[in-house]
C-alpha cells in the first residue's frame, strides 16, 4: 500500500488496522490549537492528527499514545520521517496506563476515538482493527475521565464522534465539568443526514460556536468551506 502524501508530510498506513480517513484529517484541520504549547493525541493510529497539529502549531511538545503494536510502530516511523520529528513522541500504552504513569498536563488533547459499539462476529475482523473501531476497548466515559486527568486548567480538548452520539457525549462531559465551546456538524452532501460532530471543550463555560460543514456539492465537487479547511494538507486542494 502506497503512503498517503500530504503537502508537508507523508503518512505510511500499511501496518495500521485503520487507514487514513476523513474523520482524522477533519479533526486535525479543525481543532483550535493556536495557544497550545503541549498537545496529546489519544489513540494516534498512523499519527496523522498529531502531524497536522505539528504543522499548524508552534507547540514544543506533541505526544501521542497508541495501544496497538503495529500502529505504534507506524506512528513512530511517520513521526521520525517528518520535519517535526524532534517535537513528536509516541508512547506504546493504553490511555489508562498512561494516566497512571504521567504527571504531564497538556494544553490541548485530541482524539478520534473508537465508536463502533455493536458487537462483531469473531473471525470477521482482526483484533487490531477491532481495537481501533470498537468502543468496548475505550468507552466515552473512560476517554473523558482520562482527558480531564491530563488537561491543564486553561486547556481544551477536541473529538470527532458520530452525530447520533453528540448529545450523550456532551452531557457526559458536562458531568465531569467539561463544557462544550465549539461544534461543527459534518455531512457529505446537502441531501444526506449529518454524519459526524467535531466537538471542542474546556473547563470554562462559554457561548457555544456552532456551524455545519458540507463536504461536497456532488461527487468530487467540494464546497469552498471544506476546501478552505483542508487546503493546507491535501495535495489537490
PDB file of C-alpha atoms in Angstrom:
ATOM      1  CA  UNK A   1       0.000   0.000   0.000  1.00  0.00           C
ATOM      2  CA  UNK A   2       1.360   3.369  -1.029  1.00  0.00           C
ATOM      3  CA  UNK A   3       1.976   6.032   1.641  1.00  0.00           C
ATOM      4  CA  UNK A   4      -0.528   8.892   1.756  1.00  0.00           C
ATOM      5  CA  UNK A   5       1.156  12.108   0.695  1.00  0.00           C
ATOM      6  CA  UNK A   6       0.072  15.415   2.186  1.00  0.00           C
ATOM      7  CA  UNK A   7       1.531  18.795   1.258  1.00  0.00           C
ATOM      8  CA  UNK A   8       4.125  18.888   4.040  1.00  0.00           C
ATOM      9  CA  UNK A   9       4.387  15.279   5.224  1.00  0.00           C
ATOM     10  CA  UNK A  10       3.818  11.678   4.178  1.00  0.00           C
ATOM     11  CA  UNK A  11       1.943   9.060   6.196  1.00  0.00           C
ATOM     12  CA  UNK A  12       2.569   5.360   5.819  1.00  0.00           C
ATOM     13  CA  UNK A  13      -0.514   3.357   6.794  1.00  0.00           C
ATOM     14  CA  UNK A  14       0.151  -0.167   5.539  1.00  0.00           C
ATOM     15  CA  UNK A  15       0.715  -1.536   9.076  1.00  0.00           C
ATOM     16  CA  UNK A  16      -2.330   0.133  10.650  1.00  0.00           C
ATOM     17  CA  UNK A  17      -5.698  -1.551  11.071  1.00  0.00           C
ATOM     18  CA  UNK A  18      -7.430   1.778  10.411  1.00  0.00           C
ATOM     19  CA  UNK A  19      -6.168   3.613   7.339  1.00  0.00           C
ATOM     20  CA  UNK A  20      -6.074   7.357   6.677  1.00  0.00           C
ATOM     21  CA  UNK A  21      -9.652   8.588   6.957  1.00  0.00           C
ATOM     22  CA  UNK A  22     -11.627  11.778   6.581  1.00  0.00           C
ATOM     23  CA  UNK A  23     -12.571  11.936  10.281  1.00  0.00           C
ATOM     24  CA  UNK A  24      -8.975  12.216  11.444  1.00  0.00           C
ATOM     25  CA  UNK A  25      -7.990  14.769   8.821  1.00  0.00           C
ATOM     26  CA  UNK A  26     -11.041  16.898   9.625  1.00  0.00           C
ATOM     27  CA  UNK A  27     -10.209  16.901  13.333  1.00  0.00           C
ATOM     28  CA  UNK A  28      -6.565  17.743  12.684  1.00  0.00           C
ATOM     29  CA  UNK A  29      -7.535  20.658  10.441  1.00  0.00           C
ATOM     30  CA  UNK A  30     -10.479  21.934  12.525  1.00  0.00           C
ATOM     31  CA  UNK A  31      -9.191  21.890  16.113  1.00  0.00           C
ATOM     32  CA  UNK A  32      -8.264  25.261  17.601  1.00  0.00           C
ATOM     33  CA  UNK A  33      -4.599  24.786  18.541  1.00  0.00           C
ATOM     34  CA  UNK A  34      -3.370  28.378  18.411  1.00  0.00           C
ATOM     35  CA  UNK A  35      -2.403  28.776  22.069  1.00  0.00           C
ATOM     36  CA  UNK A  36      -1.287  25.198  22.760  1.00  0.00           C
ATOM     37  CA  UNK A  37       2.320  24.638  23.802  1.00  0.00           C
ATOM     38  CA  UNK A  38       1.781  20.971  24.646  1.00  0.00           C
ATOM     39  CA  UNK A  39      -0.521  18.550  22.802  1.00  0.00           C
ATOM     40  CA  UNK A  40      -1.615  14.948  23.348  1.00  0.00           C
ATOM     41  CA  UNK A  41      -3.245  12.713  20.706  1.00  0.00           C
ATOM     42  CA  UNK A  42      -5.059   9.747  22.275  1.00  0.00           C
ATOM     43  CA  UNK A  43      -5.176   6.670  20.019  1.00  0.00           C
ATOM     44  CA  UNK A  44      -2.998   8.214  17.344  1.00  0.00           C
ATOM     45  CA  UNK A  45      -3.144   5.350  14.797  1.00  0.00           C
ATOM     46  CA  UNK A  46      -0.992   6.490  11.881  1.00  0.00           C
ATOM     47  CA  UNK A  47      -0.172   9.722  13.711  1.00  0.00           C
ATOM     48  CA  UNK A  48      -1.874  11.900  11.121  1.00  0.00           C
ATOM     49  CA  UNK A  49      -3.679  14.191  13.596  1.00  0.00           C
ATOM     50  CA  UNK A  50      -0.501  14.774  15.599  1.00  0.00           C
ATOM     51  CA  UNK A  51       1.360  15.537  12.360  1.00  0.00           C
ATOM     52  CA  UNK A  52      -1.316  18.013  11.277  1.00  0.00           C
ATOM     53  CA  UNK A  53      -1.144  19.779  14.622  1.00  0.00           C
ATOM     54  CA  UNK A  54       2.653  19.880  14.390  1.00  0.00           C
ATOM     55  CA  UNK A  55       2.269  21.614  11.016  1.00  0.00           C
ATOM     56  CA  UNK A  56      -0.376  24.031  12.298  1.00  0.00           C
ATOM     57  CA  UNK A  57       1.051  24.976  15.688  1.00  0.00           C
ATOM     58  CA  UNK A  58       4.206  26.087  17.469  1.00  0.00           C
ATOM     59  CA  UNK A  59       3.692  23.542  20.247  1.00  0.00           C
ATOM     60  CA  UNK A  60       7.035  22.422  21.622  1.00  0.00           C
ATOM     61  CA  UNK A  61       5.707  19.084  22.856  1.00  0.00           C
ATOM     62  CA  UNK A  62       3.367  16.828  20.872  1.00  0.00           C
ATOM     63  CA  UNK A  63       2.833  13.425  22.450  1.00  0.00           C
ATOM     64  CA  UNK A  64       0.746  10.566  21.116  1.00  0.00           C
ATOM     65  CA  UNK A  65      -0.495   7.303  22.597  1.00  0.00           C
ATOM     66  CA  UNK A  66      -1.182   4.095  20.692  1.00  0.00           C
ATOM     67  CA  UNK A  67      -2.022   0.709  22.217  1.00  0.00           C
ATOM     68  CA  UNK A  68      -1.877  -1.481  19.082  1.00  0.00           C
ATOM     69  CA  UNK A  69       1.627  -2.771  18.281  1.00  0.00           C
ATOM     70  CA  UNK A  70       1.766  -2.267  14.515  1.00  0.00           C
ATOM     71  CA  UNK A  71       0.059   1.115  14.606  1.00  0.00           C
ATOM     72  CA  UNK A  72       2.503   2.284  17.286  1.00  0.00           C
ATOM     73  CA  UNK A  73       5.458   1.246  15.102  1.00  0.00           C
ATOM     74  CA  UNK A  74       3.953   3.006  12.114  1.00  0.00           C
ATOM     75  CA  UNK A  75       3.254   6.227  14.018  1.00  0.00           C
ATOM     76  CA  UNK A  76       6.870   6.283  15.254  1.00  0.00           C
ATOM     77  CA  UNK A  77       8.121   5.850  11.676  1.00  0.00           C
ATOM     78  CA  UNK A  78       5.819   8.593  10.387  1.00  0.00           C
ATOM     79  CA  UNK A  79       6.930  10.969  13.146  1.00  0.00           C
ATOM     80  CA  UNK A  80      10.637  10.274  12.549  1.00  0.00           C
ATOM     81  CA  UNK A  81      10.314  10.856   8.808  1.00  0.00           C
ATOM     82  CA  UNK A  82       8.547  14.193   9.248  1.00  0.00           C
ATOM     83  CA  UNK A  83      10.016  17.678   9.545  1.00  0.00           C
ATOM     84  CA  UNK A  84       8.842  17.846  13.151  1.00  0.00           C
ATOM     85  CA  UNK A  85      10.387  14.632  14.490  1.00  0.00           C
ATOM     86  CA  UNK A  86      12.056  16.484  17.360  1.00  0.00           C
ATOM     87  CA  UNK A  87       8.648  17.656  18.665  1.00  0.00           C
ATOM     88  CA  UNK A  88       6.708  14.405  18.230  1.00  0.00           C
ATOM     89  CA  UNK A  89       6.842  11.383  20.526  1.00  0.00           C
ATOM     90  CA  UNK A  90       4.662   8.282  20.642  1.00  0.00           C
ATOM     91  CA  UNK A  91       4.019   6.139  23.731  1.00  0.00           C
ATOM     92  CA  UNK A  92       3.127   2.452  23.375  1.00  0.00           C
ATOM     93  CA  UNK A  93       0.421   2.213  26.025  1.00  0.00           C
ATOM     94  CA  UNK A  94      -3.262   2.363  26.739  1.00  0.00           C
ATOM     95  CA  UNK A  95      -4.624   5.697  27.892  1.00  0.00           C
ATOM     96  CA  UNK A  96      -5.422   4.103  31.264  1.00  0.00           C
ATOM     97  CA  UNK A  97      -1.753   3.070  31.712  1.00  0.00           C
ATOM     98  CA  UNK A  98      -0.573   6.457  30.503  1.00  0.00           C
ATOM     99  CA  UNK A  99      -2.697   8.342  33.045  1.00  0.00           C
ATOM    100  CA  UNK A 100      -1.280   6.264  35.911  1.00  0.00           C
ATOM    101  CA  UNK A 101       2.327   6.888  34.891  1.00  0.00           C
ATOM    102  CA  UNK A 102       2.332  10.503  33.681  1.00  0.00           C
ATOM    103  CA  UNK A 103       2.300  13.749  35.663  1.00  0.00           C
ATOM    104  CA  UNK A 104       2.305  15.854  32.486  1.00  0.00           C
ATOM    105  CA  UNK A 105      -0.540  18.275  31.808  1.00  0.00           C
ATOM    106  CA  UNK A 106      -1.411  19.255  28.243  1.00  0.00           C
ATOM    107  CA  UNK A 107      -2.807  22.474  26.793  1.00  0.00           C
ATOM    108  CA  UNK A 108      -4.660  20.524  24.105  1.00  0.00           C
ATOM    109  CA  UNK A 109      -5.858  16.924  23.978  1.00  0.00           C
ATOM    110  CA  UNK A 110      -7.365  15.440  20.808  1.00  0.00           C
ATOM    111  CA  UNK A 111      -8.839  12.076  19.936  1.00  0.00           C
ATOM    112  CA  UNK A 112     -10.586  10.307  17.097  1.00  0.00           C
ATOM    113  CA  UNK A 113     -11.925   7.630  19.454  1.00  0.00           C
ATOM    114  CA  UNK A 114     -13.299   4.163  18.676  1.00  0.00           C
ATOM    115  CA  UNK A 115     -17.051   4.380  18.363  1.00  0.00           C
ATOM    116  CA  UNK A 116     -18.484   1.184  16.901  1.00  0.00           C
ATOM    117  CA  UNK A 117     -20.382  -0.029  19.943  1.00  0.00           C
ATOM    118  CA  UNK A 118     -22.116  -3.007  18.337  1.00  0.00           C
ATOM    119  CA  UNK A 119     -20.620  -6.444  18.829  1.00  0.00           C
ATOM    120  CA  UNK A 120     -18.764  -8.098  15.981  1.00  0.00           C
ATOM    121  CA  UNK A 121     -18.638 -11.719  14.911  1.00  0.00           C
ATOM    122  CA  UNK A 122     -15.462 -13.471  15.900  1.00  0.00           C
ATOM    123  CA  UNK A 123     -13.266 -14.102  12.902  1.00  0.00           C
ATOM    124  CA  UNK A 124     -14.809 -11.379  10.745  1.00  0.00           C
ATOM    125  CA  UNK A 125     -12.465  -8.626  11.937  1.00  0.00           C
ATOM    126  CA  UNK A 126      -8.894  -8.666  13.203  1.00  0.00           C
ATOM    127  CA  UNK A 127      -8.158  -7.926  16.860  1.00  0.00           C
ATOM    128  CA  UNK A 128      -6.089  -4.891  15.903  1.00  0.00           C
ATOM    129  CA  UNK A 129      -8.878  -3.486  13.737  1.00  0.00           C
ATOM    130  CA  UNK A 130     -11.469  -4.186  16.416  1.00  0.00           C
ATOM    131  CA  UNK A 131      -9.394  -2.271  18.960  1.00  0.00           C
ATOM    132  CA  UNK A 132      -9.277   0.674  16.615  1.00  0.00           C
ATOM    133  CA  UNK A 133     -13.003   0.560  15.869  1.00  0.00           C
ATOM    134  CA  UNK A 134     -14.859  -0.703  18.919  1.00  0.00           C
ATOM    135  CA  UNK A 135     -15.598   1.388  21.970  1.00  0.00           C
ATOM    136  CA  UNK A 136     -15.511  -1.692  24.212  1.00  0.00           C
ATOM    137  CA  UNK A 137     -11.750  -1.060  24.314  1.00  0.00           C
ATOM    138  CA  UNK A 138     -12.193   2.610  25.315  1.00  0.00           C
ATOM    139  CA  UNK A 139     -15.586   3.891  26.381  1.00  0.00           C
ATOM    140  CA  UNK A 140     -16.511   7.538  26.037  1.00  0.00           C
ATOM    141  CA  UNK A 141     -16.577   7.841  29.826  1.00  0.00           C
ATOM    142  CA  UNK A 142     -13.063   6.392  30.154  1.00  0.00           C
ATOM    143  CA  UNK A 143     -11.884   8.790  27.460  1.00  0.00           C
ATOM    144  CA  UNK A 144     -13.385  11.816  29.225  1.00  0.00           C
ATOM    145  CA  UNK A 145     -12.065  10.805  32.671  1.00  0.00           C
ATOM    146  CA  UNK A 146      -8.584  10.268  31.236  1.00  0.00           C
ATOM    147  CA  UNK A 147      -8.745  13.566  29.393  1.00  0.00           C
ATOM    148  CA  UNK A 148      -9.621  15.641  32.451  1.00  0.00           C
ATOM    149  CA  UNK A 149      -6.783  13.957  34.367  1.00  0.00           C
ATOM    150  CA  UNK A 150      -4.262  15.186  31.806  1.00  0.00           C
ATOM    151  CA  UNK A 151      -5.732  18.519  30.674  1.00  0.00           C
ATOM    152  CA  UNK A 152      -4.402  21.795  32.056  1.00  0.00           C
ATOM    153  CA  UNK A 153      -6.958  24.027  33.772  1.00  0.00           C
ATOM    154  CA  UNK A 154      -6.833  26.537  30.899  1.00  0.00           C
ATOM    155  CA  UNK A 155      -6.564  23.899  28.172  1.00  0.00           C
ATOM    156  CA  UNK A 156      -9.068  22.443  25.719  1.00  0.00           C
ATOM    157  CA  UNK A 157      -9.854  19.067  24.186  1.00  0.00           C
ATOM    158  CA  UNK A 158     -11.346  18.116  20.827  1.00  0.00           C
ATOM    159  CA  UNK A 159     -13.005  14.968  19.495  1.00  0.00           C
ATOM    160  CA  UNK A 160     -14.731  13.681  16.378  1.00  0.00           C
ATOM    161  CA  UNK A 161     -17.679  11.372  17.079  1.00  0.00           C
ATOM    162  CA  UNK A 162     -20.806  10.089  15.317  1.00  0.00           C
ATOM    163  CA  UNK A 163     -23.526  12.741  15.246  1.00  0.00           C
ATOM    164  CA  UNK A 164     -26.029  10.413  16.922  1.00  0.00           C
ATOM    165  CA  UNK A 165     -23.735  10.265  19.976  1.00  0.00           C
ATOM    166  CA  UNK A 166     -23.341  14.056  20.233  1.00  0.00           C
ATOM    167  CA  UNK A 167     -25.942  14.828  22.912  1.00  0.00           C
ATOM    168  CA  UNK A 168     -24.871  11.884  25.083  1.00  0.00           C
ATOM    169  CA  UNK A 169     -21.187  12.790  24.769  1.00  0.00           C
ATOM    170  CA  UNK A 170     -21.718  16.490  25.595  1.00  0.00           C
ATOM    171  CA  UNK A 171     -23.861  15.626  28.632  1.00  0.00           C
ATOM    172  CA  UNK A 172     -21.329  13.071  29.853  1.00  0.00           C
ATOM    173  CA  UNK A 173     -18.536  15.642  29.508  1.00  0.00           C
ATOM    174  CA  UNK A 174     -20.604  18.226  31.404  1.00  0.00           C
ATOM    175  CA  UNK A 175     -20.974  15.806  34.315  1.00  0.00           C
ATOM    176  CA  UNK A 176     -17.176  15.920  34.601  1.00  0.00           C
ATOM    177  CA  UNK A 177     -17.105  19.742  34.361  1.00  0.00           C
ATOM    178  CA  UNK A 178     -16.020  19.817  30.716  1.00  0.00           C
ATOM    179  CA  UNK A 179     -18.102  22.326  28.775  1.00  0.00           C
ATOM    180  CA  UNK A 180     -18.735  22.418  25.040  1.00  0.00           C
ATOM    181  CA  UNK A 181     -17.274  25.522  23.340  1.00  0.00           C
ATOM    182  CA  UNK A 182     -17.392  24.651  19.623  1.00  0.00           C
ATOM    183  CA  UNK A 183     -19.465  22.298  17.473  1.00  0.00           C
ATOM    184  CA  UNK A 184     -19.228  21.640  13.742  1.00  0.00           C
ATOM    185  CA  UNK A 185     -21.654  19.074  12.333  1.00  0.00           C
ATOM    186  CA  UNK A 186     -20.400  17.349   9.194  1.00  0.00           C
ATOM    187  CA  UNK A 187     -22.368  15.935   6.272  1.00  0.00           C
ATOM    188  CA  UNK A 188     -21.146  14.554   2.975  1.00  0.00           C
ATOM    189  CA  UNK A 189     -23.569  16.373   0.656  1.00  0.00           C
ATOM    190  CA  UNK A 190     -26.510  18.779   1.163  1.00  0.00           C
ATOM    191  CA  UNK A 191     -29.061  15.967   0.799  1.00  0.00           C
ATOM    192  CA  UNK A 192     -27.674  13.430   3.257  1.00  0.00           C
ATOM    193  CA  UNK A 193     -28.009  13.310   7.043  1.00  0.00           C
ATOM    194  CA  UNK A 194     -25.362  14.708   9.377  1.00  0.00           C
ATOM    195  CA  UNK A 195     -22.701  12.037   9.899  1.00  0.00           C
ATOM    196  CA  UNK A 196     -20.102  13.400  12.336  1.00  0.00           C
ATOM    197  CA  UNK A 197     -19.740  16.010  15.066  1.00  0.00           C
ATOM    198  CA  UNK A 198     -16.494  17.879  15.715  1.00  0.00           C
ATOM    199  CA  UNK A 199     -16.512  18.971  19.349  1.00  0.00           C
ATOM    200  CA  UNK A 200     -14.132  21.156  21.370  1.00  0.00           C
ATOM    201  CA  UNK A 201     -14.432  21.505  25.156  1.00  0.00           C
ATOM    202  CA  UNK A 202     -12.772  23.322  28.045  1.00  0.00           C
ATOM    203  CA  UNK A 203     -13.270  23.669  31.797  1.00  0.00           C
ATOM    204  CA  UNK A 204     -14.773  27.138  31.168  1.00  0.00           C
ATOM    205  CA  UNK A 205     -18.428  27.510  30.113  1.00  0.00           C
ATOM    206  CA  UNK A 206     -18.666  29.763  27.037  1.00  0.00           C
ATOM    207  CA  UNK A 207     -21.187  30.746  24.402  1.00  0.00           C
ATOM    208  CA  UNK A 208     -21.142  27.799  22.016  1.00  0.00           C
ATOM    209  CA  UNK A 209     -19.900  28.465  18.484  1.00  0.00           C
ATOM    210  CA  UNK A 210     -21.902  26.130  16.260  1.00  0.00           C
ATOM    211  CA  UNK A 211     -21.951  25.585  12.495  1.00  0.00           C
ATOM    212  CA  UNK A 212     -22.288  22.981   9.752  1.00  0.00           C
ATOM    213  CA  UNK A 213     -19.763  21.673   7.251  1.00  0.00           C
ATOM    214  CA  UNK A 214     -20.944  20.178   3.949  1.00  0.00           C
ATOM    215  CA  UNK A 215     -18.055  18.471   2.202  1.00  0.00           C
ATOM    216  CA  UNK A 216     -19.294  18.027  -1.377  1.00  0.00           C
ATOM    217  CA  UNK A 217     -21.925  19.606  -3.607  1.00  0.00           C
ATOM    218  CA  UNK A 218     -21.724  16.420  -5.617  1.00  0.00           C
ATOM    219  CA  UNK A 219     -19.122  13.692  -6.122  1.00  0.00           C
ATOM    220  CA  UNK A 220     -15.616  15.286  -6.184  1.00  0.00           C
ATOM    221  CA  UNK A 221     -17.078  18.787  -6.338  1.00  0.00           C
ATOM    222  CA  UNK A 222     -16.027  20.120  -2.955  1.00  0.00           C
ATOM    223  CA  UNK A 223     -17.539  23.069  -1.146  1.00  0.00           C
ATOM    224  CA  UNK A 224     -15.440  26.188  -0.567  1.00  0.00           C
ATOM    225  CA  UNK A 225     -15.779  25.765   3.189  1.00  0.00           C
ATOM    226  CA  UNK A 226     -14.380  22.243   3.056  1.00  0.00           C
ATOM    227  CA  UNK A 227     -11.567  23.229   0.701  1.00  0.00           C
ATOM    228  CA  UNK A 228     -10.589  26.134   2.936  1.00  0.00           C
ATOM    229  CA  UNK A 229     -10.446  23.807   5.929  1.00  0.00           C
ATOM    230  CA  UNK A 230      -8.192  21.157   4.375  1.00  0.00           C
ATOM    231  CA  UNK A 231      -6.283  23.119   1.710  1.00  0.00           C
ATOM    232  CA  UNK A 232      -3.059  23.169   3.754  1.00  0.00           C
ATOM    233  CA  UNK A 233      -2.978  19.362   3.754  1.00  0.00           C
ATOM    234  CA  UNK A 234      -4.454  17.685   0.680  1.00  0.00           C
ATOM    235  CA  UNK A 235      -2.314  17.886  -2.466  1.00  0.00           C
ATOM    236  CA  UNK A 236      -5.231  18.538  -4.846  1.00  0.00           C
ATOM    237  CA  UNK A 237      -6.972  21.205  -2.767  1.00  0.00           C
TER     238      UNK A 237
END
